[in-house]
PDB file of C-alpha atoms in Angstrom:
ATOM      1  CA  MET A   1     -61.860 -40.761  63.249  1.00 85.00           C
ATOM      2  CA  LYS A   2     -59.170 -38.212  64.377  1.00 96.00           C
ATOM      3  CA  ASN A   3     -57.056 -39.765  67.408  1.00 98.00           C
ATOM      4  CA  LEU A   4     -56.579 -37.629  70.995  1.00 98.00           C
ATOM      5  CA  LEU A   5     -54.534 -37.367  73.895  1.00 98.00           C
ATOM      6  CA  PHE A   6     -55.710 -35.678  76.792  1.00 98.00           C
ATOM      7  CA  ILE A   7     -53.947 -34.563  79.586  1.00 98.00           C
ATOM      8  CA  TYR A   8     -54.507 -33.198  82.673  1.00 96.00           C
ATOM      9  CA  ASN A   9     -53.150 -31.721  86.490  1.00 94.00           C
ATOM     10  CA  PRO A  10     -56.591 -32.976  88.195  1.00 92.00           C
ATOM     11  CA  ARG A  11     -54.743 -30.836  91.696  1.00 87.00           C
ATOM     12  CA  SER A  12     -54.055 -27.473  89.529  1.00 84.00           C
ATOM     13  CA  GLY A  13     -55.627 -24.060  90.652  1.00 74.00           C
ATOM     14  CA  LYS A  14     -58.705 -24.774  91.991  1.00 75.00           C
ATOM     15  CA  GLY A  15     -59.257 -28.177  90.734  1.00 79.00           C
ATOM     16  CA  LEU A  16     -62.184 -26.298  88.329  1.00 83.00           C
ATOM     17  CA  ILE A  17     -61.108 -28.584  85.656  1.00 89.00           C
ATOM     18  CA  ARG A  18     -62.760 -30.855  86.857  1.00 89.00           C
ATOM     19  CA  THR A  19     -66.420 -29.325  86.713  1.00 91.00           C
ATOM     20  CA  HIS A  20     -65.367 -28.207  83.329  1.00 94.00           C
ATOM     21  CA  LEU A  21     -64.298 -32.595  81.643  1.00 95.00           C
ATOM     22  CA  VAL A  22     -67.242 -34.398  80.331  1.00 96.00           C
ATOM     23  CA  ASP A  23     -68.652 -30.844  78.580  1.00 97.00           C
ATOM     24  CA  ILE A  24     -64.517 -30.318  77.303  1.00 97.00           C
ATOM     25  CA  ILE A  25     -63.753 -33.691  76.284  1.00 97.00           C
ATOM     26  CA  ASP A  26     -67.853 -33.696  74.268  1.00 98.00           C
ATOM     27  CA  ILE A  27     -66.365 -30.516  72.669  1.00 98.00           C
ATOM     28  CA  PHE A  28     -63.429 -32.524  70.926  1.00 98.00           C
ATOM     29  CA  THR A  29     -65.280 -35.805  70.447  1.00 98.00           C
ATOM     30  CA  LYS A  30     -67.760 -33.572  67.889  1.00 97.00           C
ATOM     31  CA  ALA A  31     -65.057 -32.892  66.560  1.00 97.00           C
ATOM     32  CA  ASP A  32     -64.597 -36.427  65.776  1.00 97.00           C
ATOM     33  CA  TYR A  33     -61.386 -37.144  67.661  1.00 98.00           C
ATOM     34  CA  LEU A  34     -61.362 -40.063  70.082  1.00 98.00           C
ATOM     35  CA  VAL A  35     -60.171 -38.985  72.787  1.00 98.00           C
ATOM     36  CA  THR A  36     -57.890 -41.190  75.606  1.00 98.00           C
ATOM     37  CA  VAL A  37     -57.980 -38.643  79.226  1.00 97.00           C
ATOM     38  CA  HIS A  38     -54.822 -39.305  81.377  1.00 97.00           C
ATOM     39  CA  PRO A  39     -55.342 -37.300  84.617  1.00 96.00           C
ATOM     40  CA  THR A  40     -52.345 -36.882  85.945  1.00 96.00           C
ATOM     41  CA  GLN A  41     -51.010 -38.618  89.262  1.00 95.00           C
ATOM     42  CA  LYS A  42     -47.313 -37.858  89.945  1.00 94.00           C
ATOM     43  CA  SER A  43     -44.611 -34.691  89.251  1.00 91.00           C
ATOM     44  CA  GLY A  44     -42.687 -35.770  85.550  1.00 94.00           C
ATOM     45  CA  ASP A  45     -46.611 -37.894  84.493  1.00 96.00           C
ATOM     46  CA  ALA A  46     -47.253 -35.773  81.760  1.00 97.00           C
ATOM     47  CA  ARG A  47     -43.548 -36.109  80.584  1.00 96.00           C
ATOM     48  CA  PHE A  48     -43.556 -39.898  79.908  1.00 97.00           C
ATOM     49  CA  PHE A  49     -46.965 -40.278  78.961  1.00 96.00           C
ATOM     50  CA  ALA A  50     -46.066 -37.668  76.717  1.00 97.00           C
ATOM     51  CA  ARG A  51     -42.048 -39.221  75.032  1.00 97.00           C
ATOM     52  CA  GLU A  52     -43.970 -42.622  75.802  1.00 97.00           C
ATOM     53  CA  HIS A  53     -47.333 -41.658  73.979  1.00 97.00           C
ATOM     54  CA  GLY A  54     -47.785 -39.147  71.860  1.00 96.00           C
ATOM     55  CA  GLU A  55     -46.583 -40.001  68.877  1.00 96.00           C
ATOM     56  CA  GLU A  56     -49.481 -42.307  68.198  1.00 96.00           C
ATOM     57  CA  TYR A  57     -52.117 -39.770  68.349  1.00 98.00           C
ATOM     58  CA  ASP A  58     -52.990 -36.344  66.007  1.00 97.00           C
ATOM     59  CA  LEU A  59     -53.492 -34.171  68.363  1.00 97.00           C
ATOM     60  CA  VAL A  60     -52.540 -33.791  72.305  1.00 98.00           C
ATOM     61  CA  VAL A  61     -53.590 -31.126  74.207  1.00 98.00           C
ATOM     62  CA  ALA A  62     -52.595 -30.327  77.717  1.00 97.00           C
ATOM     63  CA  SER A  63     -54.381 -29.037  81.032  1.00 96.00           C
ATOM     64  CA  GLY A  64     -52.532 -27.701  83.769  1.00 93.00           C
ATOM     65  CA  GLY A  65     -49.921 -24.735  84.778  1.00 88.00           C
ATOM     66  CA  ASP A  66     -47.698 -23.879  82.464  1.00 87.00           C
ATOM     67  CA  GLY A  67     -45.692 -26.890  84.903  1.00 88.00           C
ATOM     68  CA  THR A  68     -48.219 -28.702  82.745  1.00 93.00           C
ATOM     69  CA  LEU A  69     -47.158 -27.994  79.698  1.00 94.00           C
ATOM     70  CA  ASP A  70     -43.377 -28.139  80.391  1.00 94.00           C
ATOM     71  CA  GLU A  71     -43.675 -31.868  80.941  1.00 96.00           C
ATOM     72  CA  VAL A  72     -45.510 -32.205  77.933  1.00 97.00           C
ATOM     73  CA  VAL A  73     -43.662 -30.173  75.753  1.00 96.00           C
ATOM     74  CA  ASN A  74     -40.519 -32.088  77.342  1.00 95.00           C
ATOM     75  CA  GLY A  75     -41.412 -35.119  76.179  1.00 96.00           C
ATOM     76  CA  MET A  76     -42.385 -34.268  72.852  1.00 96.00           C
ATOM     77  CA  MET A  77     -38.640 -33.481  72.463  1.00 95.00           C
ATOM     78  CA  GLU A  78     -37.963 -35.969  74.255  1.00 95.00           C
ATOM     79  CA  SER A  79     -39.398 -38.208  71.632  1.00 94.00           C
ATOM     80  CA  ASN A  80     -38.614 -35.596  68.417  1.00 93.00           C
ATOM     81  CA  CYS A  81     -42.202 -35.744  68.233  1.00 90.00           C
ATOM     82  CA  ASP A  82     -43.685 -32.769  65.627  1.00 90.00           C
ATOM     83  CA  VAL A  83     -47.587 -33.701  66.964  1.00 96.00           C
ATOM     84  CA  PRO A  84     -49.234 -30.020  67.548  1.00 97.00           C
ATOM     85  CA  ILE A  85     -49.993 -29.689  71.084  1.00 97.00           C
ATOM     86  CA  GLY A  86     -53.193 -27.901  71.794  1.00 97.00           C
ATOM     87  CA  TYR A  87     -53.260 -25.760  75.851  1.00 96.00           C
ATOM     88  CA  ILE A  88     -56.176 -25.095  77.809  1.00 95.00           C
ATOM     89  CA  PRO A  89     -54.688 -22.805  80.573  1.00 91.00           C
ATOM     90  CA  SER A  90     -55.783 -24.533  84.682  1.00 88.00           C
ATOM     91  CA  GLY A  91     -52.747 -23.283  86.490  1.00 76.00           C
ATOM     92  CA  SER A  92     -52.844 -20.099  88.895  1.00 68.00           C
ATOM     93  CA  THR A  93     -51.171 -17.530  86.633  1.00 68.00           C
ATOM     94  CA  ASN A  94     -50.666 -19.237  83.252  1.00 75.00           C
ATOM     95  CA  ASP A  95     -48.380 -17.368  81.655  1.00 81.00           C
ATOM     96  CA  PHE A  96     -48.151 -19.281  78.493  1.00 86.00           C
ATOM     97  CA  GLY A  97     -52.327 -18.747  77.891  1.00 86.00           C
ATOM     98  CA  SER A  98     -51.514 -15.212  78.170  1.00 83.00           C
ATOM     99  CA  SER A  99     -48.561 -14.838  75.504  1.00 86.00           C
ATOM    100  CA  LEU A 100     -50.724 -17.247  73.101  1.00 87.00           C
ATOM    101  CA  SER A 101     -54.005 -15.397  73.394  1.00 86.00           C
ATOM    102  CA  ILE A 102     -55.503 -18.273  75.052  1.00 90.00           C
ATOM    103  CA  PRO A 103     -58.658 -16.999  76.812  1.00 88.00           C
ATOM    104  CA  LYS A 104     -59.215 -18.813  80.740  1.00 88.00           C
ATOM    105  CA  ASP A 105     -62.681 -20.083  79.661  1.00 92.00           C
ATOM    106  CA  MET A 106     -62.086 -22.864  79.587  1.00 94.00           C
ATOM    107  CA  LEU A 107     -64.383 -23.965  77.210  1.00 96.00           C
ATOM    108  CA  GLU A 108     -64.085 -21.891  75.587  1.00 95.00           C
ATOM    109  CA  ALA A 109     -60.211 -22.574  75.528  1.00 95.00           C
ATOM    110  CA  ALA A 110     -61.602 -26.308  73.997  1.00 96.00           C
ATOM    111  CA  ASN A 111     -63.232 -24.482  71.474  1.00 95.00           C
ATOM    112  CA  ARG A 112     -60.216 -22.900  70.355  1.00 93.00           C
ATOM    113  CA  ILE A 113     -58.568 -25.933  70.212  1.00 95.00           C
ATOM    114  CA  VAL A 114     -60.248 -27.992  67.444  1.00 95.00           C
ATOM    115  CA  ASN A 115     -60.749 -24.545  65.106  1.00 92.00           C
ATOM    116  CA  GLY A 116     -57.660 -22.671  65.727  1.00 88.00           C
ATOM    117  CA  HIS A 117     -55.067 -22.779  63.830  1.00 91.00           C
ATOM    118  CA  LEU A 118     -50.924 -24.058  63.724  1.00 94.00           C
ATOM    119  CA  PHE A 119     -49.163 -22.020  65.455  1.00 94.00           C
ATOM    120  CA  PRO A 120     -45.317 -22.840  65.048  1.00 96.00           C
ATOM    121  CA  CYS A 121     -43.880 -21.768  68.036  1.00 96.00           C
ATOM    122  CA  ASP A 122     -39.542 -21.689  69.466  1.00 97.00           C
ATOM    123  CA  ILE A 123     -39.277 -23.596  72.232  1.00 97.00           C
ATOM    124  CA  GLY A 124     -36.127 -22.339  74.212  1.00 97.00           C
ATOM    125  CA  GLY A 125     -33.191 -25.867  74.434  1.00 97.00           C
ATOM    126  CA  PHE A 126     -31.472 -25.653  78.072  1.00 97.00           C
ATOM    127  CA  ASN A 127     -28.024 -27.522  78.517  1.00 97.00           C
ATOM    128  CA  ASP A 128     -29.783 -31.156  76.952  1.00 92.00           C
ATOM    129  CA  LYS A 129     -33.589 -29.740  78.495  1.00 94.00           C
ATOM    130  CA  ASN A 130     -36.373 -27.255  77.281  1.00 96.00           C
ATOM    131  CA  PHE A 131     -37.835 -25.297  78.828  1.00 96.00           C
ATOM    132  CA  VAL A 132     -41.573 -23.531  77.240  1.00 95.00           C
ATOM    133  CA  TYR A 133     -41.333 -20.081  77.997  1.00 93.00           C
ATOM    134  CA  VAL A 134     -38.458 -18.360  80.737  1.00 93.00           C
ATOM    135  CA  ALA A 135     -35.981 -20.142  82.293  1.00 95.00           C
ATOM    136  CA  ALA A 136     -34.113 -18.079  85.446  1.00 93.00           C
ATOM    137  CA  PHE A 137     -31.742 -17.468  88.764  1.00 94.00           C
ATOM    138  CA  GLY A 138     -31.687 -15.143  91.690  1.00 89.00           C
ATOM    139  CA  MET A 139     -34.030 -13.418  93.256  1.00 80.00           C
ATOM    140  CA  PHE A 140     -37.625 -14.051  93.033  1.00 65.00           C
ATOM    141  CA  THR A 141     -37.561 -17.752  91.175  1.00 64.00           C
ATOM    142  CA  GLU A 142     -38.262 -19.887  94.010  1.00 54.00           C
ATOM    143  CA  VAL A 143     -41.601 -18.015  94.470  1.00 45.00           C
ATOM    144  CA  SER A 144     -43.072 -20.843  92.277  1.00 46.00           C
ATOM    145  CA  TYR A 145     -42.056 -24.462  93.524  1.00 38.00           C
ATOM    146  CA  GLU A 146     -42.029 -22.698  97.364  1.00 43.00           C
ATOM    147  CA  THR A 147     -45.519 -21.510  97.290  1.00 41.00           C
ATOM    148  CA  ASP A 148     -47.911 -23.792  99.124  1.00 46.00           C
ATOM    149  CA  GLN A 149     -50.230 -25.456  96.367  1.00 46.00           C
ATOM    150  CA  GLY A 150     -53.456 -25.090  99.079  1.00 49.00           C
ATOM    151  CA  MET A 151     -53.236 -21.756  99.202  1.00 42.00           C
ATOM    152  CA  LYS A 152     -52.791 -21.145  95.318  1.00 42.00           C
ATOM    153  CA  ASN A 153     -55.956 -23.333  95.703  1.00 43.00           C
ATOM    154  CA  SER A 154     -57.382 -20.740  97.607  1.00 45.00           C
ATOM    155  CA  LEU A 155     -55.677 -17.805  96.893  1.00 39.00           C
ATOM    156  CA  GLY A 156     -54.624 -17.736  93.244  1.00 44.00           C
ATOM    157  CA  HIS A 157     -52.221 -14.915  91.606  1.00 40.00           C
ATOM    158  CA  VAL A 158     -52.373 -13.545  95.397  1.00 40.00           C
ATOM    159  CA  ALA A 159     -50.105 -16.641  96.378  1.00 39.00           C
ATOM    160  CA  TYR A 160     -47.388 -15.995  93.927  1.00 37.00           C
ATOM    161  CA  VAL A 161     -46.737 -12.454  95.315  1.00 42.00           C
ATOM    162  CA  LEU A 162     -47.521 -12.503  99.297  1.00 39.00           C
ATOM    163  CA  GLU A 163     -44.543 -15.892  98.613  1.00 43.00           C
ATOM    164  CA  ALA A 164     -41.789 -12.869  96.755  1.00 41.00           C
ATOM    165  CA  ALA A 165     -42.860  -9.640  99.762  1.00 42.00           C
ATOM    166  CA  LYS A 166     -42.079 -12.106 101.656  1.00 45.00           C
ATOM    167  CA  LYS A 167     -37.782 -12.714  99.309  1.00 47.00           C
ATOM    168  CA  VAL A 168     -37.863  -8.449  98.671  1.00 51.00           C
ATOM    169  CA  TRP A 169     -34.763  -8.644 101.181  1.00 52.00           C
ATOM    170  CA  ASN A 170     -33.287 -11.502 100.681  1.00 64.00           C
ATOM    171  CA  ILE A 171     -31.446 -10.403  98.006  1.00 77.00           C
ATOM    172  CA  PRO A 172     -28.609 -12.680  95.645  1.00 78.00           C
ATOM    173  CA  ALA A 173     -25.350 -11.043  94.830  1.00 87.00           C
ATOM    174  CA  LEU A 174     -24.589 -14.298  92.582  1.00 93.00           C
ATOM    175  CA  HIS A 175     -21.854 -14.373  90.934  1.00 96.00           C
ATOM    176  CA  MET A 176     -21.243 -14.654  86.673  1.00 96.00           C
ATOM    177  CA  LYS A 177     -20.220 -14.414  83.737  1.00 98.00           C
ATOM    178  CA  ILE A 178     -22.221 -13.662  80.779  1.00 98.00           C
ATOM    179  CA  GLU A 179     -21.328 -14.472  77.022  1.00 98.00           C
ATOM    180  CA  SER A 180     -23.859 -13.668  73.868  1.00 98.00           C
ATOM    181  CA  LYS A 181     -22.910 -11.927  70.858  1.00 97.00           C
ATOM    182  CA  GLU A 182     -24.967  -8.744  71.995  1.00 96.00           C
ATOM    183  CA  TYR A 183     -23.076  -9.087  76.060  1.00 96.00           C
ATOM    184  CA  SER A 184     -20.090  -9.747  77.342  1.00 96.00           C
ATOM    185  CA  GLY A 185     -20.254  -8.822  80.883  1.00 94.00           C
ATOM    186  CA  GLU A 186     -18.455 -11.306  84.144  1.00 96.00           C
ATOM    187  CA  GLY A 187     -20.444  -9.487  88.276  1.00 95.00           C
ATOM    188  CA  ASN A 188     -22.750  -9.741  90.534  1.00 95.00           C
ATOM    189  CA  PHE A 189     -26.527 -10.584  89.335  1.00 94.00           C
ATOM    190  CA  ALA A 190     -29.883 -10.123  91.370  1.00 90.00           C
ATOM    191  CA  TYR A 191     -31.379 -11.286  88.423  1.00 90.00           C
ATOM    192  CA  GLY A 192     -31.602 -13.081  84.963  1.00 93.00           C
ATOM    193  CA  MET A 193     -34.743 -14.236  83.106  1.00 93.00           C
ATOM    194  CA  VAL A 194     -34.323 -15.139  79.337  1.00 96.00           C
ATOM    195  CA  SER A 195     -37.989 -15.968  77.982  1.00 95.00           C
ATOM    196  CA  ASN A 196     -40.497 -16.517  74.694  1.00 95.00           C
ATOM    197  CA  ALA A 197     -43.260 -14.945  76.783  1.00 91.00           C
ATOM    198  CA  LYS A 198     -45.811 -11.712  76.836  1.00 87.00           C
ATOM    199  CA  SER A 199     -46.312 -12.463  80.557  1.00 79.00           C
ATOM    200  CA  ILE A 200     -44.202 -13.339  83.345  1.00 80.00           C
ATOM    201  CA  GLY A 201     -45.331 -14.075  87.030  1.00 73.00           C
ATOM    202  CA  GLY A 202     -49.048 -12.498  85.120  1.00 67.00           C
ATOM    203  CA  LEU A 203     -47.438  -9.216  84.830  1.00 69.00           C
ATOM    204  CA  LYS A 204     -47.815  -8.333  80.627  1.00 68.00           C
ATOM    205  CA  ASN A 205     -44.034  -5.550  81.028  1.00 66.00           C
ATOM    206  CA  LEU A 206     -41.171  -7.484  82.130  1.00 72.00           C
ATOM    207  CA  THR A 207     -40.181  -9.329  79.057  1.00 74.00           C
ATOM    208  CA  GLY A 208     -40.512  -5.950  76.527  1.00 72.00           C
ATOM    209  CA  ASP A 209     -43.004  -4.287  74.189  1.00 74.00           C
ATOM    210  CA  ASN A 210     -41.704  -6.180  70.547  1.00 83.00           C
ATOM    211  CA  VAL A 211     -41.834  -9.568  71.750  1.00 91.00           C
ATOM    212  CA  GLU A 212     -43.140 -12.232  69.253  1.00 94.00           C
ATOM    213  CA  LEU A 213     -42.773 -16.029  70.318  1.00 95.00           C
ATOM    214  CA  ASP A 214     -41.709 -17.033  66.585  1.00 96.00           C
ATOM    215  CA  ASP A 215     -38.796 -14.659  65.491  1.00 96.00           C
ATOM    216  CA  GLY A 216     -35.841 -17.639  67.065  1.00 97.00           C
ATOM    217  CA  LEU A 217     -34.981 -14.706  69.274  1.00 97.00           C
ATOM    218  CA  LEU A 218     -35.001 -14.877  73.317  1.00 97.00           C
ATOM    219  CA  GLU A 219     -35.869 -11.641  75.606  1.00 95.00           C
ATOM    220  CA  VAL A 220     -33.195 -11.432  78.004  1.00 95.00           C
ATOM    221  CA  THR A 221     -33.897  -9.477  81.759  1.00 92.00           C
ATOM    222  CA  LEU A 222     -30.194  -9.307  83.004  1.00 94.00           C
ATOM    223  CA  VAL A 223     -30.068  -7.502  87.093  1.00 90.00           C
ATOM    224  CA  HIS A 224     -27.236  -6.418  88.820  1.00 93.00           C
ATOM    225  CA  SER A 225     -27.445  -6.505  91.556  1.00 90.00           C
ATOM    226  CA  PRO A 226     -28.085  -3.567  94.553  1.00 86.00           C
ATOM    227  CA  THR A 227     -25.904  -2.392  96.797  1.00 85.00           C
ATOM    228  CA  ASN A 228     -28.727  -0.211  98.942  1.00 83.00           C
ATOM    229  CA  PRO A 229     -31.524  -0.072  99.415  1.00 79.00           C
ATOM    230  CA  LYS A 230     -32.323   3.293  97.384  1.00 85.00           C
ATOM    231  CA  GLU A 231     -30.477   0.947  94.112  1.00 81.00           C
ATOM    232  CA  LEU A 232     -33.540  -1.818  94.767  1.00 78.00           C
ATOM    233  CA  SER A 233     -35.745   0.449  95.116  1.00 79.00           C
ATOM    234  CA  GLU A 234     -34.822   2.232  90.990  1.00 81.00           C
ATOM    235  CA  ILE A 235     -35.021  -1.853  90.385  1.00 78.00           C
ATOM    236  CA  LEU A 236     -37.710  -2.939  91.274  1.00 74.00           C
ATOM    237  CA  THR A 237     -39.675  -0.103  89.584  1.00 78.00           C
ATOM    238  CA  SER A 238     -37.094  -0.489  86.417  1.00 77.00           C
ATOM    239  CA  MET A 239     -38.579  -4.731  86.305  1.00 73.00           C
ATOM    240  CA  PHE A 240     -42.467  -3.347  88.106  1.00 69.00           C
ATOM    241  CA  MET A 241     -43.723  -0.055  85.629  1.00 68.00           C
ATOM    242  CA  GLY A 242     -41.318   0.068  83.245  1.00 65.00           C
ATOM    243  CA  ASP A 243     -38.864   2.171  83.346  1.00 66.00           C
ATOM    244  CA  SER A 244     -36.346   1.183  80.936  1.00 70.00           C
ATOM    245  CA  SER A 245     -33.588   4.487  82.518  1.00 75.00           C
ATOM    246  CA  SER A 246     -31.688   2.231  85.537  1.00 83.00           C
ATOM    247  CA  PRO A 247     -28.194   0.714  84.355  1.00 89.00           C
ATOM    248  CA  LEU A 248     -28.565  -1.401  86.503  1.00 90.00           C
ATOM    249  CA  VAL A 249     -31.484  -3.469  84.049  1.00 90.00           C
ATOM    250  CA  GLU A 250     -30.522  -5.194  80.829  1.00 91.00           C
ATOM    251  CA  LYS A 251     -32.885  -6.670  78.435  1.00 91.00           C
ATOM    252  CA  PHE A 252     -31.653  -7.505  74.731  1.00 94.00           C
ATOM    253  CA  GLN A 253     -32.389 -10.598  72.074  1.00 95.00           C
ATOM    254  CA  THR A 254     -30.461 -13.000  72.018  1.00 97.00           C
ATOM    255  CA  GLU A 255     -30.422 -16.315  69.341  1.00 98.00           C
ATOM    256  CA  ARG A 256     -28.030 -17.883  72.464  1.00 98.00           C
ATOM    257  CA  ILE A 257     -26.586 -16.529  75.450  1.00 98.00           C
ATOM    258  CA  THR A 258     -23.707 -18.847  77.847  1.00 98.00           C
ATOM    259  CA  PHE A 259     -24.440 -17.683  81.670  1.00 98.00           C
ATOM    260  CA  THR A 260     -21.044 -19.680  83.956  1.00 98.00           C
ATOM    261  CA  SER A 261     -20.271 -19.077  87.183  1.00 97.00           C
ATOM    262  CA  GLU A 262     -17.492 -20.532  89.983  1.00 95.00           C
ATOM    263  CA  HIS A 263     -20.613 -21.936  92.768  1.00 95.00           C
ATOM    264  CA  GLU A 264     -23.715 -23.922  91.501  1.00 96.00           C
ATOM    265  CA  VAL A 265     -26.463 -21.347  91.164  1.00 95.00           C
ATOM    266  CA  SER A 266     -30.286 -22.709  91.250  1.00 92.00           C
ATOM    267  CA  TRP A 267     -32.866 -22.387  88.242  1.00 95.00           C
ATOM    268  CA  THR A 268     -36.607 -22.228  87.490  1.00 92.00           C
ATOM    269  CA  MET A 269     -37.356 -23.959  84.827  1.00 92.00           C
ATOM    270  CA  ASP A 270     -41.359 -22.426  83.005  1.00 90.00           C
ATOM    271  CA  GLY A 271     -42.167 -21.682  87.444  1.00 83.00           C
ATOM    272  CA  GLU A 272     -40.085 -25.441  88.475  1.00 86.00           C
ATOM    273  CA  ARG A 273     -36.826 -26.477  89.631  1.00 87.00           C
ATOM    274  CA  GLY A 274     -34.638 -26.689  87.071  1.00 91.00           C
ATOM    275  CA  GLY A 275     -31.503 -27.987  89.052  1.00 93.00           C
ATOM    276  CA  ASP A 276     -28.163 -26.417  90.401  1.00 95.00           C
ATOM    277  CA  HIS A 277     -25.675 -25.381  86.825  1.00 97.00           C
ATOM    278  CA  LYS A 278     -21.937 -24.522  86.555  1.00 97.00           C
ATOM    279  CA  GLU A 279     -23.126 -23.730  83.292  1.00 98.00           C
ATOM    280  CA  VAL A 280     -26.095 -22.682  81.546  1.00 98.00           C
ATOM    281  CA  VAL A 281     -26.657 -23.122  77.582  1.00 98.00           C
ATOM    282  CA  ILE A 282     -28.960 -21.158  76.490  1.00 98.00           C
ATOM    283  CA  CYS A 283     -30.533 -21.205  72.339  1.00 98.00           C
ATOM    284  CA  ASN A 284     -33.309 -21.004  71.058  1.00 98.00           C
ATOM    285  CA  ARG A 285     -34.847 -23.983  68.639  1.00 97.00           C
ATOM    286  CA  LYS A 286     -37.015 -21.017  65.742  1.00 97.00           C
ATOM    287  CA  GLN A 287     -40.504 -23.589  65.134  1.00 97.00           C
ATOM    288  CA  ARG A 288     -39.928 -26.140  66.794  1.00 96.00           C
ATOM    289  CA  LEU A 289     -43.461 -27.234  67.983  1.00 96.00           C
ATOM    290  CA  ASN A 290     -47.235 -26.452  66.438  1.00 96.00           C
ATOM    291  CA  PHE A 291     -49.769 -25.095  69.465  1.00 95.00           C
ATOM    292  CA  VAL A 292     -53.265 -24.771  67.445  1.00 92.00           C
ATOM    293  CA  SER A 293     -53.333 -20.539  68.298  1.00 82.00           C
ATOM    294  CA  PHE A 294     -55.805 -17.759  67.667  1.00 68.00           C
ATOM    295  CA  MET A 295     -52.951 -15.693  67.469  1.00 64.00           C
TER     296      MET A 295
END
């Protein structure tokens, strides 16, 4: 029998994983896996357990929101482990699961894990850390971790929208110098996003039309700070309606990019706090980890 480590967050989403847990384990067992189950106990637990024990298994499966998957991936990367990863999304938005075309039905996702093929996926490098699908600064980035967990469980993705609506007029102007082979600029930015995903915040048109998760390239979106309500409206239309004509929103692909600022800027990674930094170097770690996928 093969060995499978199943790390799941019992509080993710509406806690529905609890009603499917026995059936998920049964699916893994019928596929000749000896299953070790670890429910996370606190923030950082998934990362620690994946780092300390991931290499002991033939397959590591994570279930939770994108934050839980981020922890598992960072744990595996820190131990230089190349064991394949399966993902059963159970959070409120599940951007990465959507990018990999993983079914929202948990049992169907479990079946695909034991019957799918390996997909070598790019991983983002963020200074000495890693992210699965997005690193960002500026407006709205704090929404994912400031939204009350009770609201997430009750309202799902709508809870994020309501929290974001509170901040639409609180637009920052973060002075930054940004350098890559494809772009060089300095100025005030309201938002910056470096991603490897087809869906961000549940929206599928933010990152562009030609997103590939294994091409060695990251998608960059830079939003200049608006100076009046008309420019703010133009930015929101460009970002959320797919209008690419605004000079206030710049998009390109790159392998590596550096952000430098005089003052510390708060970042998020995969919807979780990423710390405050004056300099951030982001790079693409091409096809660094294998995910089980039907793509």
